[in-house]
Each structure stands twice: as C-alpha cells, then as structure tokens.
Amino acid sequence: MPLVLFHLGDLLAGYLERYPDERGALGALWDALDAGGDPASRVAFPGGLTCSAVVVDRERRVLHVHHRETGRLLLPGSRVEDSDGTLSAAALRTAGEETGLPASSLTPLQGFEAGPIDIDVAPAPAPAPAGEEPAHPRYDFRFAFRLAEDAPEPVPGAGEADGTCWLPFDRVSSPGLRAKLDGSGPADGVVLPSPFPSGSVPQIVGVHLWMERDGKVLLGLRHPDSAYAGALWHFLAGHCEAESATACLAREAHEEAGLVIDPADLDLVHVVHLLHRPGVPPRVQLFFRARHWEGVPELREPDKCVAWRWWDPKDLPDALVPYARAAIEGIGAGRLYTEAGWPR
C-alpha cells in the first residue's frame, strides 16, 4: 500500500521531539506535508525523499556501499516506492538490494525502533535561472539497525553499488549522524555497549617488516613532514584494521614498497609493548621476518617514505625511531619481547 501522510507526519513529529534543534532545517518538509503531498511522489517531493539503512555491527562500525558512478562511499539507500508501506521498510528493502543482507539479519537499534536516527537534508542547489524549475532539497530518512552475529557477509547487490565496506563511527561522513552514533549529539544519541570488558583499555596493533639481505635489514627514511617520526629511519610498518596482523603487513608491504609477500612466509620475531606517553592508547608493535618475497623496494608513497636502504644492525643511523632500535637490539640478542615507555 502507498505511504500515508500520517505515518510520515508521526515520524517527523517524534524525531523533532528528540532533536528540536533541527526544526528549522525540516520546516519545508512540514510545509509539503501540510499541502497534502504523497511522500512517494516526485511531484509533491521533487527534490526527492529517500530512505537509508544505518547498519551497525558489534564492533561499532557502519556498513557503506561504494557507488560506481560517483566513486563515493554511501549508506545503502534509495527513493521510497509506493509498495514499501513504511519508510523503515524502504530502508530494509534497499539494504537487501545493495548489500545482500536479508531482513531477518537486521533488527532496529535499541532506542530507535519507532523512528529514524537521523534525517539528512541535502540543500537545494543554487537558485535556478529565470524560467527554469526551482531546485528542491532532498530529505534522507535514516533508520538504524543492528547486524545479527550470524548474518552473512554483505556483498554488492543490484543497482549502482559495486562494493561494500565497514567504517568506524568517527569516519562516517555525515557530522549529524556521527554525533548521534557516538552519543555526542544535541540529544540522546546511540550509546552502544562497549565491545571491551569493563576496565580494559583498547590498544593499537602495529606491524613491522624485518627483511634481511646479506646480513642487512631494510629501513625507510620517513618524510620530514610526516605526522609521525619525520626525518627518522623506521621499518616498513602499518596499523592493523579489520584484518590479521600478517595480512595487514603483506598489504602494507605492497602498498608502500611494491613488495609481494605471502602472509604464510612471515614469522613473528619480536614484540614491543609501547607507551608513547600517558593518556594515549598503548601500542603492541609486532615485528615479522619475511622468509620470502618478490620485488625490489619502491617508493610508492613518497609523502611518507623518501628512501629505502639496507642497514647493518651493528651500524645503524643515529636518526632512528627509538623503539625500532630497541627491537633490532632485542632481535640481535635473541629476545622476543621488549617494553618501552612504561613507568617503572
């Protein structure tokens, strides 16, 4: 059955009760409803009324789809159709179409069962030239869903989506939605339970490549303007994302230096548990020795690394990242573990 006005009106009223500061931005939508427009009609809503699904997993990440035409990462979403019945149903439909997730794997996020978590207003373009149809804003109603633990992996479905990915809360592009997800919005945002046990501190995992040739180890000279360790020598390294440590290092080796390494050819040789300074997340720095690789080190990211060089572990440069030096000394001494920066 077609969408009915009282359904949209109730959703909008409930949303504005929760987020009264957004009343001004949504005033034109109220006017369109007062005029008796059908939400699914391009005549009543020429700017477009769309629905998107905010799919959140247990790791506090939000599902996005990659659109082939624009090259952008967006929430799964589409225009409302007469057959949807409700706006929430429209969001579920488009999530299934663009990510392959069945409706049974998505349940409304607690606290947002009755309405959208966010209504995004895309402003109308600049005023149309004389004689042309005026531009209109687009309203995107965003409904939040929690992903079931046994849900299948999302895959790109029909339409414009040609890929999917998960982004953490702080990388969601919409500032309004981002604030509501992390609980810092103008009203009660989503307060998801932390995935970490009470009292624990999340720690960043770094991976480093120990690659030897003729008794020398490969190090890279960081760009002087690098945000970390500018003008210092360091290992080829990176931070783990949603991947295993060896898969991360193989990826970083190819991205940074054009090297091809099978994760199975990486052996753990040292661990540095590092605290740069109090108040910042500790880091677990893993060092892996490559038993085999293909390629010659290239400068693929010159904004990060300006030179690769093989160094004798007994004749290291003075301008070397301190914990990298500690790791080299530990490996040379046959130790597996080093602590650095922690108060004694």
Tab-separated table of C-alpha atoms in Angstrom:
chain	number	residue	atom	x	y	z
A	1	MET	CA	0.000	0.000	0.000
A	2	PRO	CA	1.260	3.535	-0.652
A	3	LEU	CA	2.893	5.545	2.068
A	4	VAL	CA	0.388	7.595	4.025
A	5	LEU	CA	0.817	11.116	5.304
A	6	PHE	CA	0.066	10.402	8.945
A	7	HIS	CA	2.898	7.835	9.005
A	8	LEU	CA	5.460	10.361	7.799
A	9	GLY	CA	3.969	13.075	9.995
A	10	ASP	CA	4.241	10.887	13.099
A	11	LEU	CA	7.837	10.004	12.284
A	12	LEU	CA	8.750	13.636	11.784
A	13	ALA	CA	6.985	14.741	14.974
A	14	GLY	CA	8.757	12.081	17.036
A	15	TYR	CA	12.098	12.951	15.503
A	16	LEU	CA	11.740	16.670	16.230
A	17	GLU	CA	10.724	15.925	19.803
A	18	ARG	CA	14.053	14.145	20.152
A	19	TYR	CA	16.089	16.662	18.154
A	20	PRO	CA	14.284	20.036	18.463
A	21	ASP	CA	17.322	21.929	17.163
A	22	GLU	CA	16.656	20.528	13.687
A	23	ARG	CA	13.156	22.005	13.386
A	24	GLY	CA	14.325	24.892	11.215
A	25	ALA	CA	16.090	22.648	8.703
A	26	LEU	CA	12.988	20.482	8.315
A	27	GLY	CA	10.412	23.266	8.063
A	28	ALA	CA	9.974	22.894	4.288
A	29	LEU	CA	9.146	19.218	4.784
A	30	TRP	CA	6.353	20.171	7.177
A	31	ASP	CA	5.018	22.565	4.551
A	32	ALA	CA	4.952	19.823	1.923
A	33	LEU	CA	3.050	17.527	4.275
A	34	ASP	CA	0.552	20.274	5.085
A	35	ALA	CA	-0.042	20.642	1.371
A	36	GLY	CA	-1.134	17.007	1.210
A	37	GLY	CA	1.756	15.685	-0.859
A	38	ASP	CA	2.356	11.965	-1.293
A	39	PRO	CA	5.838	11.169	0.082
A	40	ALA	CA	6.443	8.711	-2.758
A	41	SER	CA	5.541	11.279	-5.409
A	42	ARG	CA	8.188	13.132	-7.391
A	43	VAL	CA	5.612	15.856	-7.945
A	44	ALA	CA	4.945	16.532	-4.263
A	45	PHE	CA	8.615	15.982	-3.343
A	46	PRO	CA	10.571	16.948	-6.466
A	47	GLY	CA	13.839	17.133	-4.559
A	48	GLY	CA	13.477	13.535	-3.502
A	49	LEU	CA	12.535	11.671	-0.356
A	50	THR	CA	14.883	8.759	0.279
A	51	CYS	CA	15.491	6.204	2.998
A	52	SER	CA	18.849	4.800	4.107
A	53	ALA	CA	19.882	1.955	6.383
A	54	VAL	CA	22.454	2.606	9.116
A	55	VAL	CA	23.665	-0.948	9.753
A	56	VAL	CA	25.856	-1.190	12.873
A	57	ASP	CA	27.851	-4.306	13.756
A	58	ARG	CA	29.137	-5.450	17.145
A	59	GLU	CA	32.479	-3.673	16.539
A	60	ARG	CA	30.698	-0.302	16.321
A	61	ARG	CA	31.186	0.005	12.580
A	62	VAL	CA	28.690	1.234	9.975
A	63	LEU	CA	28.111	-0.518	6.659
A	64	HIS	CA	28.680	1.543	3.499
A	65	VAL	CA	28.374	0.769	-0.186
A	66	HIS	CA	30.620	2.021	-2.961
A	67	HIS	CA	28.753	3.634	-5.846
A	68	ARG	CA	30.347	3.029	-9.201
A	69	GLU	CA	29.169	6.270	-10.819
A	70	THR	CA	30.200	8.722	-8.115
A	71	GLY	CA	33.044	6.712	-6.580
A	72	ARG	CA	31.720	7.636	-3.119
A	73	LEU	CA	31.085	5.540	-0.032
A	74	LEU	CA	27.447	5.989	0.983
A	75	LEU	CA	24.873	4.411	3.251
A	76	PRO	CA	22.663	1.865	1.473
A	77	GLY	CA	19.694	3.934	0.337
A	78	SER	CA	17.187	4.697	-2.392
A	79	ARG	CA	13.973	6.553	-3.167
A	80	VAL	CA	10.769	5.483	-1.453
A	81	GLU	CA	8.443	3.327	-3.546
A	82	ASP	CA	4.664	3.037	-3.306
A	83	SER	CA	4.983	-0.638	-2.389
A	84	ASP	CA	7.181	-0.007	0.670
A	85	GLY	CA	4.339	0.733	3.074
A	86	THR	CA	6.599	2.424	5.642
A	87	LEU	CA	9.847	4.333	5.471
A	88	SER	CA	11.565	1.774	7.672
A	89	ALA	CA	10.512	-0.936	5.221
A	90	ALA	CA	12.029	1.130	2.432
A	91	ALA	CA	15.341	1.231	4.298
A	92	LEU	CA	15.261	-2.543	4.848
A	93	ARG	CA	14.451	-3.140	1.192
A	94	THR	CA	17.320	-1.064	-0.081
A	95	ALA	CA	19.749	-2.617	2.413
A	96	GLY	CA	18.881	-6.022	0.987
A	97	GLU	CA	19.151	-4.837	-2.604
A	98	GLU	CA	22.531	-3.134	-2.202
A	99	THR	CA	24.282	-5.412	0.316
A	100	GLY	CA	22.553	-8.779	0.011
A	101	LEU	CA	21.662	-8.800	3.730
A	102	PRO	CA	18.331	-10.470	4.477
A	103	ALA	CA	15.833	-8.522	6.557
A	104	SER	CA	15.997	-11.284	9.187
A	105	SER	CA	19.615	-10.306	9.971
A	106	LEU	CA	18.710	-6.687	10.801
A	107	THR	CA	16.866	-5.562	13.918
A	108	PRO	CA	16.106	-1.941	14.883
A	109	LEU	CA	18.803	-0.449	17.065
A	110	GLN	CA	17.649	-0.142	20.666
A	111	GLY	CA	16.083	3.244	21.279
A	112	PHE	CA	15.278	3.802	17.610
A	113	GLU	CA	12.612	1.179	16.990
A	114	ALA	CA	9.919	3.774	16.267
A	115	GLY	CA	11.649	6.257	14.019
A	116	PRO	CA	14.777	7.424	12.202
A	117	ILE	CA	18.065	8.074	13.938
A	118	ASP	CA	18.794	10.917	11.535
A	119	ILE	CA	17.133	12.976	8.793
A	120	ASP	CA	19.693	14.390	6.415
A	121	VAL	CA	18.786	17.450	4.382
A	122	ALA	CA	20.739	17.956	1.179
A	123	PRO	CA	20.253	21.665	0.429
A	124	ALA	CA	18.885	22.721	-2.925
A	125	PRO	CA	21.498	23.841	-5.427
A	126	ALA	CA	21.912	27.494	-6.309
A	127	PRO	CA	18.724	29.284	-7.467
A	128	ALA	CA	17.650	28.197	-10.931
A	129	PRO	CA	17.912	30.682	-13.818
A	130	ALA	CA	14.774	32.583	-14.768
A	131	GLY	CA	12.218	30.403	-16.475
A	132	GLU	CA	13.577	27.111	-15.097
A	133	GLU	CA	12.046	24.862	-12.438
A	134	PRO	CA	13.401	25.825	-8.991
A	135	ALA	CA	15.619	23.315	-7.219
A	136	HIS	CA	14.402	21.488	-4.116
A	137	PRO	CA	16.142	19.923	-1.119
A	138	ARG	CA	16.390	16.174	-0.667
A	139	TYR	CA	15.370	14.510	2.610
A	140	ASP	CA	17.016	11.233	3.596
A	141	PHE	CA	15.368	9.341	6.478
A	142	ARG	CA	17.987	7.119	8.109
A	143	PHE	CA	16.921	4.082	10.111
A	144	ALA	CA	19.404	2.319	12.380
A	145	PHE	CA	19.705	-1.468	12.535
A	146	ARG	CA	21.912	-3.817	14.485
A	147	LEU	CA	23.508	-6.636	12.494
A	148	ALA	CA	22.910	-10.147	13.818
A	149	GLU	CA	26.050	-12.051	14.832
A	150	ASP	CA	25.212	-14.894	12.439
A	151	ALA	CA	24.470	-12.596	9.494
A	152	PRO	CA	26.092	-13.434	6.159
A	153	GLU	CA	28.860	-11.283	4.758
A	154	PRO	CA	27.469	-8.284	2.844
A	155	VAL	CA	28.032	-8.356	-0.899
A	156	PRO	CA	27.277	-5.727	-3.532
A	157	GLY	CA	23.811	-6.250	-4.939
A	158	ALA	CA	21.804	-4.815	-7.779
A	159	GLY	CA	21.769	-1.170	-8.753
A	160	GLU	CA	24.622	1.318	-8.509
A	161	ALA	CA	26.576	-0.369	-5.689
A	162	ASP	CA	29.675	-2.298	-6.732
A	163	GLY	CA	31.318	-2.850	-3.346
A	164	THR	CA	30.791	-2.755	0.431
A	165	CYS	CA	32.934	-1.786	3.405
A	166	TRP	CA	32.665	-1.072	7.139
A	167	LEU	CA	33.641	2.317	8.588
A	168	PRO	CA	34.075	3.129	12.306
A	169	PHE	CA	31.803	5.758	13.831
A	170	ASP	CA	34.411	8.509	13.562
A	171	ARG	CA	34.745	8.033	9.792
A	172	VAL	CA	31.050	8.391	8.995
A	173	SER	CA	30.903	11.374	6.637
A	174	SER	CA	27.689	12.969	7.965
A	175	PRO	CA	28.516	15.080	11.059
A	176	GLY	CA	24.926	14.868	12.341
A	177	LEU	CA	24.763	11.097	12.094
A	178	ARG	CA	28.266	10.740	13.505
A	179	ALA	CA	27.312	12.775	16.590
A	180	LYS	CA	24.189	10.696	17.171
A	181	LEU	CA	26.086	7.440	16.821
A	182	ASP	CA	28.763	8.337	19.344
A	183	GLY	CA	26.318	9.877	21.796
A	184	SER	CA	27.588	13.462	21.493
A	185	GLY	CA	24.624	14.846	19.569
A	186	PRO	CA	22.196	17.550	20.778
A	187	ALA	CA	20.006	14.928	22.430
A	188	ASP	CA	20.279	11.302	23.436
A	189	GLY	CA	22.499	9.597	20.886
A	190	VAL	CA	23.187	5.930	20.417
A	191	VAL	CA	25.097	4.600	23.380
A	192	LEU	CA	26.180	1.167	22.241
A	193	PRO	CA	27.702	-1.112	24.834
A	194	SER	CA	31.472	-1.084	24.586
A	195	PRO	CA	32.908	-4.204	22.922
A	196	PHE	CA	35.682	-4.146	25.546
A	197	PRO	CA	35.440	-5.637	29.046
A	198	SER	CA	34.976	-3.185	31.891
A	199	GLY	CA	38.254	-1.618	32.988
A	200	SER	CA	40.195	-2.601	29.871
A	201	VAL	CA	41.985	-0.137	27.582
A	202	PRO	CA	41.916	-0.602	23.785
A	203	GLN	CA	45.415	-0.954	22.341
A	204	ILE	CA	46.610	-0.255	18.802
A	205	VAL	CA	48.339	-3.086	16.960
A	206	GLY	CA	51.217	-2.141	14.671
A	207	VAL	CA	53.054	-4.467	12.276
A	208	HIS	CA	56.660	-4.116	11.070
A	209	LEU	CA	58.616	-5.868	8.346
A	210	TRP	CA	62.021	-7.368	9.184
A	211	MET	CA	63.544	-8.086	5.789
A	212	GLU	CA	67.199	-9.139	5.571
A	213	ARG	CA	69.598	-9.205	2.630
A	214	ASP	CA	73.282	-10.105	3.054
A	215	GLY	CA	73.009	-9.596	6.798
A	216	LYS	CA	71.459	-6.142	6.457
A	217	VAL	CA	67.917	-5.059	7.370
A	218	LEU	CA	65.635	-2.828	5.274
A	219	LEU	CA	64.684	0.559	6.748
A	220	GLY	CA	62.857	3.527	5.261
A	221	LEU	CA	63.523	7.240	5.782
A	222	ARG	CA	60.314	8.971	6.847
A	223	HIS	CA	59.310	12.141	5.012
A	224	PRO	CA	60.307	15.270	7.006
A	225	ASP	CA	56.672	16.420	7.057
A	226	SER	CA	55.322	13.069	8.214
A	227	ALA	CA	52.924	13.309	11.162
A	228	TYR	CA	54.987	10.660	12.965
A	229	ALA	CA	58.770	10.218	13.046
A	230	GLY	CA	59.531	12.835	10.405
A	231	ALA	CA	63.117	12.582	9.023
A	232	LEU	CA	63.765	9.385	11.032
A	233	TRP	CA	64.562	5.893	9.750
A	234	HIS	CA	61.986	3.243	10.517
A	235	PHE	CA	60.738	-0.166	9.468
A	236	LEU	CA	58.133	-0.599	6.767
A	237	ALA	CA	55.111	-0.606	9.058
A	238	GLY	CA	51.393	-0.047	9.412
A	239	HIS	CA	48.372	-0.358	11.715
A	240	CYS	CA	46.009	-3.317	11.691
A	241	GLU	CA	42.493	-2.632	10.504
A	242	ALA	CA	39.830	-5.371	10.330
A	243	GLU	CA	42.429	-7.965	9.293
A	244	SER	CA	45.011	-10.330	10.705
A	245	ALA	CA	48.469	-8.985	11.533
A	246	THR	CA	50.206	-10.944	8.755
A	247	ALA	CA	47.576	-9.974	6.182
A	248	CYS	CA	47.996	-6.339	7.230
A	249	LEU	CA	51.777	-6.464	6.827
A	250	ALA	CA	51.544	-8.134	3.421
A	251	ARG	CA	49.123	-5.393	2.331
A	252	GLU	CA	51.327	-2.599	3.679
A	253	ALA	CA	54.430	-4.073	2.010
A	254	HIS	CA	52.716	-3.970	-1.361
A	255	GLU	CA	51.142	-0.526	-0.864
A	256	GLU	CA	54.299	1.148	0.455
A	257	ALA	CA	57.077	-0.631	-1.435
A	258	GLY	CA	55.572	-2.784	-4.204
A	259	LEU	CA	56.696	-5.996	-2.485
A	260	VAL	CA	54.690	-9.198	-2.813
A	261	ILE	CA	54.735	-11.292	0.363
A	262	ASP	CA	52.625	-14.303	1.250
A	263	PRO	CA	51.374	-13.903	4.846
A	264	ALA	CA	52.356	-17.539	5.386
A	265	ASP	CA	56.003	-16.511	4.821
A	266	LEU	CA	56.007	-14.135	7.816
A	267	ASP	CA	57.364	-15.282	11.200
A	268	LEU	CA	56.979	-13.308	14.428
A	269	VAL	CA	60.444	-12.381	15.754
A	270	HIS	CA	59.794	-9.632	18.301
A	271	VAL	CA	57.106	-7.709	20.216
A	272	VAL	CA	57.437	-4.201	21.664
A	273	HIS	CA	54.745	-3.123	24.126
A	274	LEU	CA	54.966	0.638	23.774
A	275	LEU	CA	53.542	3.602	25.665
A	276	HIS	CA	54.422	6.851	23.886
A	277	ARG	CA	53.143	8.965	26.754
A	278	PRO	CA	50.470	8.762	29.485
A	279	GLY	CA	46.931	9.350	28.271
A	280	VAL	CA	47.338	7.890	24.772
A	281	PRO	CA	46.426	4.327	23.760
A	282	PRO	CA	49.282	1.860	24.281
A	283	ARG	CA	50.588	0.074	21.213
A	284	VAL	CA	51.509	-3.535	20.633
A	285	GLN	CA	54.206	-3.448	17.958
A	286	LEU	CA	54.726	-6.769	16.163
A	287	PHE	CA	57.844	-7.482	14.092
A	288	PHE	CA	57.707	-10.201	11.437
A	289	ARG	CA	60.612	-11.667	9.479
A	290	ALA	CA	59.902	-12.328	5.791
A	291	ARG	CA	61.303	-15.704	4.698
A	292	HIS	CA	60.492	-14.984	1.060
A	293	TRP	CA	59.330	-12.033	-1.019
A	294	GLU	CA	59.085	-10.895	-4.605
A	295	GLY	CA	60.094	-7.489	-5.929
A	296	VAL	CA	62.523	-4.687	-5.155
A	297	PRO	CA	61.577	-1.924	-2.656
A	298	GLU	CA	59.980	1.029	-4.477
A	299	LEU	CA	58.942	4.479	-3.256
A	300	ARG	CA	55.198	4.085	-3.749
A	301	GLU	CA	54.188	6.559	-1.026
A	302	PRO	CA	56.729	9.405	-1.315
A	303	ASP	CA	54.671	11.554	1.052
A	304	LYS	CA	55.504	9.029	3.793
A	305	CYS	CA	58.854	7.500	2.826
A	306	VAL	CA	61.586	9.180	0.749
A	307	ALA	CA	64.222	6.402	0.680
A	308	TRP	CA	64.763	2.692	1.282
A	309	ARG	CA	68.175	1.447	2.437
A	310	TRP	CA	69.723	-1.747	3.761
A	311	TRP	CA	71.470	-1.198	7.103
A	312	ASP	CA	73.901	-3.317	9.085
A	313	PRO	CA	72.235	-3.929	12.508
A	314	LYS	CA	75.608	-3.100	14.093
A	315	ASP	CA	75.931	0.218	12.269
A	316	LEU	CA	72.505	1.853	12.480
A	317	PRO	CA	71.760	5.524	11.752
A	318	ASP	CA	71.532	7.937	14.663
A	319	ALA	CA	68.183	9.228	13.354
A	320	LEU	CA	66.294	6.001	14.083
A	321	VAL	CA	62.899	5.601	15.767
A	322	PRO	CA	63.774	4.607	19.368
A	323	TYR	CA	61.501	1.582	19.655
A	324	ALA	CA	62.739	0.352	16.253
A	325	ARG	CA	66.286	0.449	17.639
A	326	ALA	CA	65.108	-1.427	20.741
A	327	ALA	CA	63.520	-4.098	18.543
A	328	ILE	CA	66.671	-4.515	16.440
A	329	GLU	CA	68.770	-4.881	19.573
A	330	GLY	CA	66.263	-7.353	21.038
A	331	ILE	CA	66.207	-9.488	17.890
A	332	GLY	CA	70.014	-9.476	17.782
A	333	ALA	CA	70.103	-10.685	21.401
A	334	GLY	CA	67.530	-13.404	20.762
A	335	ARG	CA	64.873	-11.786	22.941
A	336	LEU	CA	61.227	-11.993	21.895
A	337	TYR	CA	59.800	-9.135	23.994
A	338	THR	CA	60.621	-5.520	24.899
A	339	GLU	CA	58.732	-2.910	26.928
A	340	ALA	CA	59.226	0.775	26.181
A	341	GLY	CA	57.843	3.970	27.698
A	342	TRP	CA	56.131	2.340	30.649
A	343	PRO	CA	56.781	3.816	34.126
A	344	ARG	CA	58.865	1.598	36.321
